[in-house]
Structure formats: C-alpha cells, structure tokens
Amino acid sequence: MMMERLRRPSAKEQASRQDGTTRHNSREQQRCNEGSNFDSTNGQDDNERGVRKEIRSKYRDLIDSVHRNREDLLSPSNNKLTEVLEEADKLFVNVRETSEAVLDSKFVVVATDLNDEKASQMRDEDSAFDLTAFAEHLLTFMGLNRLESDGEEQSEDQLDGYLPSDAWHRLARRAEDCFRTAPTFRYMLGSFHAEPPPPKQRIERQRRPPGKEAKRIMPTQLKKMEEAEQEATEKEVERILACLKRYHQDDPSSPIPYYEFVIDPDSFPRTIENMFHTSFLVRDGLAQICLDQDKLPNIAPVEEVGMEISVDAVGSDNRNASIVSISPKIWKELIDTFDIRDAMIPPLNNQ
C-alpha cells in the first residue's frame, strides 16, 4: 500500500503539477513573443538609421557637386542652379534630425553665395551691349528665312537669307507697344508728291509814302478826340470840386465822409466815375483825404478857410498814394452801412 501511494500521486499533486506546467509554458511563450518584438523593433530602427544616413550622404554629395560645378552653375545660359535647389527641396521634405538640418543650412549658405555672384555677373553683362547678338536676335524675330537661296554666292556683308515682306511691319507692331504715341495719320487717297514744290520768288513791293492829306488828317482827328476827352474830364473834375466846396461851406465843422460823397446809390458805373474824377482832385492838391477815429476816410477841399493844410503844404513828401477797389457787392454793403439815400454828386444830366 505504501508503495502504491509513493507511485501514484494524489489529485492535488496532479493539479498542482499541471498548473505549474501551464505557467511554465506561458512564460516560455511570452519570452518568445518578447524576443520576436525586440527583433522587429531593432529591424525598424536599422531601417530608419539607414534612411537618415542616406539623406545625409545625399546632402554631402549635393554640396560637393555644387563646389565642383561652380563655373557651370554661374553661367547665365543654363538653369542648373535652379535644378540643384529643387533637388535640395526634395531632400528637405524627409529631414528629421538635427544633423540633417545642419547639412541643409550649409547647402543654403553655399547656394546663396552662388546666387549673389550670379546676379552681380548678370548686372555686369547687362552693361555690355553686344551688337552682333542683338542683330542676330532681331533678324530671327523678323522672320529671316535662312533656307531659301537662289544658289548665288553671297559676300560677307550680305545676309545669308531673305526677310519676308512683312518683316518690318512685324518689328513696328512690336516696337509701338513701348511708346505712347498717337496713331499715324494716313491719307485716304495716298500721300502727296515726294518732291516739294519749287519756292516762289518773293516780289518786294515798294511802299508808297503817305500823302500830305493823310499825314494832316489822321493826327488832327486823334488830337481832336484827345482834346475833347481831356476837356470833358477837366469839366467833370471842376464840377465835382464845386460840389465839394459847396458842401463844405454849408457845414465847415463837420467832415464829409468820402464814401457818402462819391457813392451814387442808383448807379454803380457813376460811382466809379465819381471815384475816378475825385482822384484828380487829390492828385492836384485841390482836396485831401484823411482818416477819422474809426479809420474811415473823410474828404475836404484844401484851400478852404479853417483847414490846417494848404496847397503849398501838400508836397510830394507829404502825399501817400493808395488804391481803392470796389465791386458791386461792396458797393451795396457801403450803401446799407452808411444809409445812403441820395447822391451828393448829382448826375450830369439831372444837373
């Protein structure tokens, strides 16, 4: 019986042994899974490092190629510098680490220096004008046909081709866009003759001297007109002086306001005439104009008794010339301000 117990384990022992086996198997499976995950992670890291290394290598190759092909990149006849920049842009899309960014910045510095040098070189080339190249481009634009030829030998001065019939019209249409000019004038029935007409001989005519009658009549007419105008002006000045003296004799103590004396409330043109004729009185020293306390002008005859100033005292040193301007608007305002109802200088017809 003892031997059978030793040989046959109990149910609890069998259960514990079975549980232990299951745990051992699960641990072994977990270790296997962790090992496989570690291997896959290591594989991904290796691939990423390879990609990073390839990008850095391409950047270095690109920088080296720029240094090697410096002359070709500076040539204005190609766009290799643009192609190199586009290639660098494609590499920059995959930049992830700092070392790669450093290489990209180095390439940008090199490319910037090349660009500045190429720009300065292009400015220097623009200052030099190549006549031959310009003529070649001009002929190409005008449509020079270099294939047609009649087999004759041409000299070096002649063109090796033929221009179409509208070549110059094509150039004119292209050039007229550069200038703001008026359209050309064209005659409907053609232009005039190319040769100008012969100049006509000028025949100098002898001027006849004016006759005695013409010499005598013209100055007489002008003299009569001037004398008539002068007499009319003098008479009007004397008439205004008489009016001034009469008003002053009526009340010598009170001054006569200048605007009340010359303004005619019924006629603006007569007011202008009165101011014009009164100016002759002041010019000849027959009347004087002075300002009162309100800075308003007053007028009075000079030779009247009671005036402190005389004709002899009014010399050239004591005179002050001034210009009086008046308009219809000011004329109406003066009439309302001084309340002028009647003209102190009556019109000539009414008098």
Short mmCIF file of C-alpha atoms in Angstrom, two decimals:
data_model
loop_
_atom_site.label_atom_id
_atom_site.label_comp_id
_atom_site.label_asym_id
_atom_site.label_seq_id
_atom_site.Cartn_x
_atom_site.Cartn_y
_atom_site.Cartn_z
CA MET A 1 0.00 0.00 0.00
CA MET A 2 2.86 2.30 0.83
CA MET A 3 4.44 1.57 -2.46
CA GLU A 4 1.22 2.37 -4.34
CA ARG A 5 0.96 5.76 -2.58
CA LEU A 6 4.52 6.53 -3.49
CA ARG A 7 4.00 5.55 -7.04
CA ARG A 8 0.57 7.20 -7.54
CA PRO A 9 0.38 10.91 -6.77
CA SER A 10 -2.70 12.38 -5.26
CA ALA A 11 -5.25 14.52 -7.12
CA LYS A 12 -3.96 17.73 -5.52
CA GLU A 13 -0.42 16.93 -6.56
CA GLN A 14 -1.51 16.22 -10.10
CA ALA A 15 -3.43 19.53 -10.23
CA SER A 16 -0.50 21.48 -8.85
CA ARG A 17 1.88 19.85 -11.28
CA GLN A 18 -0.42 20.56 -14.20
CA ASP A 19 -0.76 24.23 -13.10
CA GLY A 20 2.99 24.58 -12.82
CA THR A 21 3.47 23.16 -16.31
CA THR A 22 0.92 25.57 -17.74
CA ARG A 23 2.65 28.58 -16.12
CA HIS A 24 6.00 27.44 -17.42
CA ASN A 25 4.66 27.09 -20.93
CA SER A 26 3.05 30.55 -20.80
CA ARG A 27 6.28 32.12 -19.60
CA GLU A 28 8.20 30.44 -22.38
CA GLN A 29 5.67 31.71 -24.95
CA GLN A 30 5.87 35.26 -23.52
CA ARG A 31 9.65 35.18 -23.72
CA CYS A 32 9.43 34.06 -27.33
CA ASN A 33 6.98 36.88 -28.15
CA GLU A 34 9.17 39.49 -26.48
CA GLY A 35 12.14 38.25 -28.42
CA SER A 36 10.26 38.50 -31.72
CA ASN A 37 9.03 42.07 -30.88
CA PHE A 38 12.55 43.11 -29.98
CA ASP A 39 13.83 41.75 -33.25
CA SER A 40 11.17 43.65 -35.25
CA THR A 41 11.90 46.90 -33.35
CA ASN A 42 15.57 46.52 -33.99
CA GLY A 43 14.79 45.97 -37.65
CA GLN A 44 12.76 49.17 -37.84
CA ASP A 45 15.48 51.18 -36.09
CA ASP A 46 18.03 49.81 -38.51
CA ASN A 47 15.88 50.86 -41.49
CA GLU A 48 15.34 54.37 -40.07
CA ARG A 49 19.05 54.80 -39.43
CA GLY A 50 19.74 53.70 -42.98
CA VAL A 51 17.32 56.29 -44.35
CA ARG A 52 18.85 59.04 -42.18
CA LYS A 53 22.33 58.03 -43.30
CA GLU A 54 21.26 58.07 -46.95
CA ILE A 55 19.80 61.59 -46.63
CA ARG A 56 22.98 62.91 -45.03
CA SER A 57 25.03 61.26 -47.76
CA LYS A 58 22.92 62.87 -50.48
CA TYR A 59 23.30 66.28 -48.85
CA ARG A 60 27.08 65.89 -48.74
CA ASP A 61 27.15 64.77 -52.39
CA LEU A 62 24.99 67.72 -53.35
CA ILE A 63 27.28 70.19 -51.58
CA ASP A 64 30.35 68.62 -53.20
CA SER A 65 28.76 68.76 -56.65
CA VAL A 66 28.00 72.46 -56.15
CA HIS A 67 31.63 73.16 -55.34
CA ARG A 68 32.85 71.09 -58.28
CA ASN A 69 30.47 72.56 -60.85
CA ARG A 70 30.72 76.14 -59.63
CA GLU A 71 31.56 77.58 -63.06
CA ASP A 72 28.68 75.80 -64.77
CA LEU A 73 26.23 76.98 -62.12
CA LEU A 74 27.36 80.60 -62.55
CA SER A 75 26.82 80.51 -66.31
CA PRO A 76 23.76 82.61 -67.31
CA SER A 77 22.99 80.35 -70.26
CA ASN A 78 21.61 77.48 -68.13
CA ASN A 79 19.34 76.85 -65.14
CA LYS A 80 21.46 74.32 -63.29
CA LEU A 81 21.35 76.32 -60.08
CA THR A 82 17.55 76.12 -60.11
CA GLU A 83 17.70 72.36 -60.64
CA VAL A 84 20.08 71.98 -57.68
CA LEU A 85 17.73 73.99 -55.47
CA GLU A 86 14.77 71.84 -56.49
CA GLU A 87 16.73 68.71 -55.63
CA ALA A 88 17.58 70.16 -52.21
CA ASP A 89 13.88 70.91 -51.65
CA LYS A 90 13.05 67.25 -52.29
CA LEU A 91 15.65 66.16 -49.71
CA PHE A 92 14.41 68.67 -47.15
CA VAL A 93 10.98 67.01 -47.09
CA ASN A 94 12.49 63.95 -45.30
CA VAL A 95 14.71 65.90 -42.87
CA ARG A 96 14.02 64.77 -39.28
CA GLU A 97 17.24 65.09 -37.26
CA THR A 98 19.49 67.98 -36.32
CA SER A 99 22.49 66.76 -38.28
CA GLU A 100 20.43 66.70 -41.46
CA ALA A 101 19.16 70.23 -40.80
CA VAL A 102 22.76 71.40 -40.32
CA LEU A 103 23.73 69.98 -43.71
CA ASP A 104 20.70 71.67 -45.30
CA SER A 105 21.70 75.03 -43.81
CA LYS A 106 25.25 74.61 -45.17
CA PHE A 107 23.83 73.96 -48.61
CA VAL A 108 21.60 77.06 -48.37
CA VAL A 109 24.64 79.20 -47.50
CA VAL A 110 26.58 77.88 -50.49
CA ALA A 111 23.62 78.33 -52.83
CA THR A 112 23.04 81.90 -51.57
CA ASP A 113 26.65 82.86 -52.29
CA LEU A 114 26.35 81.42 -55.78
CA ASN A 115 23.12 83.28 -56.40
CA ASP A 116 24.62 86.62 -55.33
CA GLU A 117 27.66 86.08 -57.52
CA LYS A 118 25.50 85.11 -60.49
CA ALA A 119 23.29 88.17 -60.03
CA SER A 120 26.29 90.53 -59.95
CA GLN A 121 27.70 88.80 -63.01
CA MET A 122 24.41 89.30 -64.87
CA ARG A 123 24.44 93.02 -63.99
CA ASP A 124 27.96 93.32 -65.38
CA GLU A 125 26.92 91.54 -68.56
CA ASP A 126 23.90 93.79 -68.99
CA SER A 127 26.15 96.85 -69.07
CA ALA A 128 27.97 95.48 -72.13
CA PHE A 129 25.81 95.57 -75.26
CA ASP A 130 26.64 93.04 -77.97
CA LEU A 131 25.68 94.49 -81.34
CA THR A 132 26.15 91.25 -83.22
CA ALA A 133 23.97 89.25 -80.84
CA PHE A 134 21.30 91.94 -80.91
CA ALA A 135 21.25 91.98 -84.71
CA GLU A 136 21.01 88.19 -84.78
CA HIS A 137 18.03 88.17 -82.39
CA LEU A 138 16.42 90.99 -84.35
CA LEU A 139 16.68 89.11 -87.63
CA THR A 140 15.31 85.98 -86.03
CA PHE A 141 12.34 87.93 -84.68
CA MET A 142 11.69 89.49 -88.07
CA GLY A 143 11.48 86.03 -89.60
CA LEU A 144 14.75 85.69 -91.51
CA ASN A 145 14.49 82.65 -93.78
CA ARG A 146 17.92 81.07 -93.97
CA LEU A 147 16.83 78.03 -96.00
CA GLU A 148 15.76 79.78 -99.22
CA SER A 149 18.60 80.65 -101.56
CA ASP A 150 18.99 81.00 -105.30
CA GLY A 151 22.42 79.39 -105.37
CA GLU A 152 24.40 82.60 -105.90
CA GLU A 153 27.42 83.25 -103.77
CA GLN A 154 26.95 85.99 -101.24
CA SER A 155 29.60 88.17 -99.73
CA GLU A 156 30.20 88.52 -96.02
CA ASP A 157 28.37 91.86 -95.96
CA GLN A 158 25.20 90.32 -97.40
CA LEU A 159 22.68 88.30 -95.42
CA ASP A 160 22.57 84.57 -95.83
CA GLY A 161 18.81 84.52 -96.21
CA TYR A 162 15.73 86.52 -97.08
CA LEU A 163 13.36 88.56 -94.97
CA PRO A 164 9.62 88.16 -95.53
CA SER A 165 7.64 91.03 -96.99
CA ASP A 166 6.05 91.93 -93.62
CA ALA A 167 9.27 91.77 -91.59
CA TRP A 168 9.47 95.49 -90.89
CA HIS A 169 5.74 95.68 -90.15
CA ARG A 170 6.19 92.94 -87.56
CA LEU A 171 9.02 94.85 -85.93
CA ALA A 172 6.96 98.07 -85.97
CA ARG A 173 3.99 96.38 -84.29
CA ARG A 174 6.29 95.07 -81.57
CA ALA A 175 8.04 98.42 -81.06
CA GLU A 176 4.89 100.54 -80.94
CA ASP A 177 3.88 98.87 -77.66
CA CYS A 178 6.90 100.51 -76.00
CA PHE A 179 5.85 104.07 -76.85
CA ARG A 180 2.72 106.02 -76.04
CA THR A 181 2.20 107.88 -79.28
CA ALA A 182 -0.78 108.99 -81.27
CA PRO A 183 -1.77 106.85 -84.27
CA THR A 184 -0.12 107.80 -87.53
CA PHE A 185 -2.09 109.93 -89.97
CA ARG A 186 -2.72 108.32 -93.34
CA TYR A 187 -4.21 109.94 -96.42
CA MET A 188 -7.21 108.17 -97.90
CA LEU A 189 -6.11 108.84 -101.50
CA GLY A 190 -2.38 108.40 -101.00
CA SER A 191 0.35 110.81 -99.99
CA PHE A 192 1.46 113.98 -101.68
CA HIS A 193 4.25 114.17 -104.19
CA ALA A 194 7.63 113.29 -102.80
CA GLU A 195 9.30 116.29 -104.38
CA PRO A 196 8.47 119.58 -102.69
CA PRO A 197 7.19 122.36 -104.95
CA PRO A 198 9.73 124.93 -106.06
CA PRO A 199 9.79 128.01 -103.84
CA LYS A 200 8.11 131.06 -105.24
CA GLN A 201 10.15 134.15 -105.73
CA ARG A 202 9.11 136.91 -103.43
CA ILE A 203 8.44 140.19 -105.11
CA GLU A 204 9.12 143.10 -102.83
CA ARG A 205 6.66 145.84 -103.37
CA GLN A 206 7.68 149.40 -102.82
CA ARG A 207 5.61 151.09 -100.20
CA ARG A 208 4.13 154.35 -101.22
CA PRO A 209 4.81 157.22 -98.84
CA PRO A 210 1.61 158.59 -97.29
CA GLY A 211 0.31 161.71 -98.89
CA LYS A 212 0.16 165.12 -97.31
CA GLU A 213 -3.56 164.86 -96.76
CA ALA A 214 -3.27 161.58 -94.88
CA LYS A 215 -0.47 162.98 -92.75
CA ARG A 216 -2.56 166.02 -91.93
CA ILE A 217 -5.96 164.36 -91.38
CA MET A 218 -5.05 161.45 -89.05
CA PRO A 219 -3.19 163.44 -86.37
CA THR A 220 -5.88 166.10 -86.46
CA GLN A 221 -8.60 163.56 -85.77
CA LEU A 222 -6.67 161.94 -82.91
CA LYS A 223 -5.79 165.32 -81.48
CA LYS A 224 -9.39 166.44 -81.59
CA MET A 225 -10.54 163.26 -79.82
CA GLU A 226 -7.90 163.58 -77.11
CA GLU A 227 -8.70 167.24 -76.60
CA ALA A 228 -12.43 166.52 -76.37
CA GLU A 229 -11.88 163.76 -73.78
CA GLN A 230 -9.48 165.93 -71.80
CA GLU A 231 -11.91 168.84 -71.79
CA ALA A 232 -14.75 166.58 -70.63
CA THR A 233 -12.60 165.20 -67.80
CA GLU A 234 -11.49 168.64 -66.70
CA LYS A 235 -15.05 169.92 -66.69
CA GLU A 236 -16.24 166.96 -64.65
CA VAL A 237 -13.39 167.43 -62.15
CA GLU A 238 -14.25 171.11 -61.79
CA ARG A 239 -17.92 170.26 -61.29
CA ILE A 240 -17.10 167.75 -58.52
CA LEU A 241 -14.77 170.28 -56.87
CA ALA A 242 -17.58 172.83 -56.87
CA CYS A 243 -19.90 170.28 -55.19
CA LEU A 244 -17.25 169.56 -52.57
CA LYS A 245 -16.73 173.22 -51.81
CA ARG A 246 -20.45 173.84 -51.57
CA TYR A 247 -21.00 171.01 -49.06
CA HIS A 248 -18.02 172.17 -47.03
CA GLN A 249 -19.22 175.77 -46.91
CA ASP A 250 -22.62 174.64 -45.64
CA ASP A 251 -21.07 172.97 -42.59
CA PRO A 252 -17.30 173.60 -42.27
CA SER A 253 -17.06 171.97 -38.81
CA SER A 254 -18.31 168.53 -39.84
CA PRO A 255 -16.13 166.40 -42.16
CA ILE A 256 -17.56 164.90 -45.32
CA PRO A 257 -17.33 161.09 -45.45
CA TYR A 258 -15.53 160.00 -48.60
CA TYR A 259 -17.86 157.10 -49.43
CA GLU A 260 -21.00 159.21 -48.89
CA PHE A 261 -19.54 161.83 -51.24
CA VAL A 262 -18.59 159.57 -54.19
CA ILE A 263 -21.21 156.79 -53.99
CA ASP A 264 -24.30 157.07 -56.16
CA PRO A 265 -26.90 154.66 -54.70
CA ASP A 266 -28.75 154.49 -58.03
CA SER A 267 -25.82 153.66 -60.34
CA PHE A 268 -22.68 151.65 -59.83
CA PRO A 269 -20.95 152.98 -63.01
CA ARG A 270 -21.47 156.60 -61.88
CA THR A 271 -19.92 155.71 -58.55
CA ILE A 272 -16.81 154.50 -60.39
CA GLU A 273 -16.72 157.73 -62.44
CA ASN A 274 -17.02 159.85 -59.27
CA MET A 275 -14.13 158.00 -57.64
CA PHE A 276 -12.07 158.41 -60.81
CA HIS A 277 -12.63 162.17 -61.08
CA THR A 278 -12.16 162.72 -57.33
CA SER A 279 -8.72 161.14 -57.58
CA PHE A 280 -7.64 164.02 -59.84
CA LEU A 281 -8.59 166.48 -57.09
CA VAL A 282 -6.39 164.64 -54.60
CA ARG A 283 -3.56 164.30 -57.15
CA ASP A 284 -3.56 168.03 -57.97
CA GLY A 285 -3.73 169.03 -54.30
CA LEU A 286 -7.21 170.51 -54.52
CA ALA A 287 -8.64 168.09 -51.97
CA GLN A 288 -7.34 165.97 -49.16
CA ILE A 289 -8.41 162.66 -47.66
CA CYS A 290 -7.77 161.91 -44.00
CA LEU A 291 -8.89 159.18 -41.59
CA ASP A 292 -11.08 159.80 -38.58
CA GLN A 293 -11.01 158.00 -35.23
CA ASP A 294 -12.86 154.99 -36.73
CA LYS A 295 -10.28 154.72 -39.53
CA LEU A 296 -12.85 155.87 -42.10
CA PRO A 297 -11.79 158.28 -44.89
CA ASN A 298 -13.07 161.86 -44.97
CA ILE A 299 -12.62 164.37 -47.80
CA ALA A 300 -12.41 168.18 -47.75
CA PRO A 301 -11.15 170.92 -50.08
CA VAL A 302 -7.63 172.11 -49.35
CA GLU A 303 -7.87 175.84 -49.99
CA GLU A 304 -10.88 176.44 -47.74
CA VAL A 305 -10.50 178.56 -44.65
CA GLY A 306 -10.35 176.58 -41.45
CA MET A 307 -8.28 173.75 -42.95
CA GLU A 308 -4.88 173.41 -41.42
CA ILE A 309 -3.33 172.22 -44.65
CA SER A 310 -2.87 174.29 -47.79
CA VAL A 311 -1.99 173.58 -51.38
CA ASP A 312 1.65 174.55 -50.88
CA ALA A 313 1.94 172.32 -47.80
CA VAL A 314 0.82 169.27 -49.74
CA GLY A 315 4.15 168.42 -51.26
CA SER A 316 5.47 165.24 -52.79
CA ASP A 317 6.90 164.16 -49.41
CA ASN A 318 3.57 164.52 -47.57
CA ARG A 319 1.46 162.60 -50.07
CA ASN A 320 0.55 158.97 -49.73
CA ALA A 321 -0.82 157.13 -52.75
CA SER A 322 -3.35 154.32 -52.28
CA ILE A 323 -5.61 152.22 -54.48
CA VAL A 324 -9.32 152.00 -53.69
CA SER A 325 -11.04 148.89 -55.08
CA ILE A 326 -14.79 148.43 -55.17
CA SER A 327 -17.15 145.79 -56.51
CA PRO A 328 -20.94 145.68 -56.86
CA LYS A 329 -21.16 143.63 -53.68
CA ILE A 330 -19.04 146.11 -51.67
CA TRP A 331 -20.96 148.99 -53.26
CA LYS A 332 -24.24 147.59 -51.94
CA GLU A 333 -22.75 146.93 -48.49
CA LEU A 334 -21.47 150.53 -48.27
CA ILE A 335 -24.90 151.85 -49.23
CA ASP A 336 -26.52 149.83 -46.44
CA THR A 337 -23.79 150.66 -43.90
CA PHE A 338 -23.81 154.45 -44.41
CA ASP A 339 -27.56 154.51 -45.18
CA ILE A 340 -27.03 156.48 -48.40
CA ARG A 341 -30.34 157.53 -49.99
CA ASP A 342 -29.31 160.31 -52.40
CA ALA A 343 -26.13 161.02 -54.34
CA MET A 344 -24.13 164.04 -53.13
CA ILE A 345 -22.71 164.43 -56.66
CA PRO A 346 -25.77 164.74 -58.87
CA PRO A 347 -25.62 163.17 -62.32
CA LEU A 348 -24.62 165.47 -65.14
CA ASN A 349 -27.93 165.11 -66.98
CA ASN A 350 -30.03 165.92 -63.91
CA GLN A 351 -27.89 168.94 -63.16
#
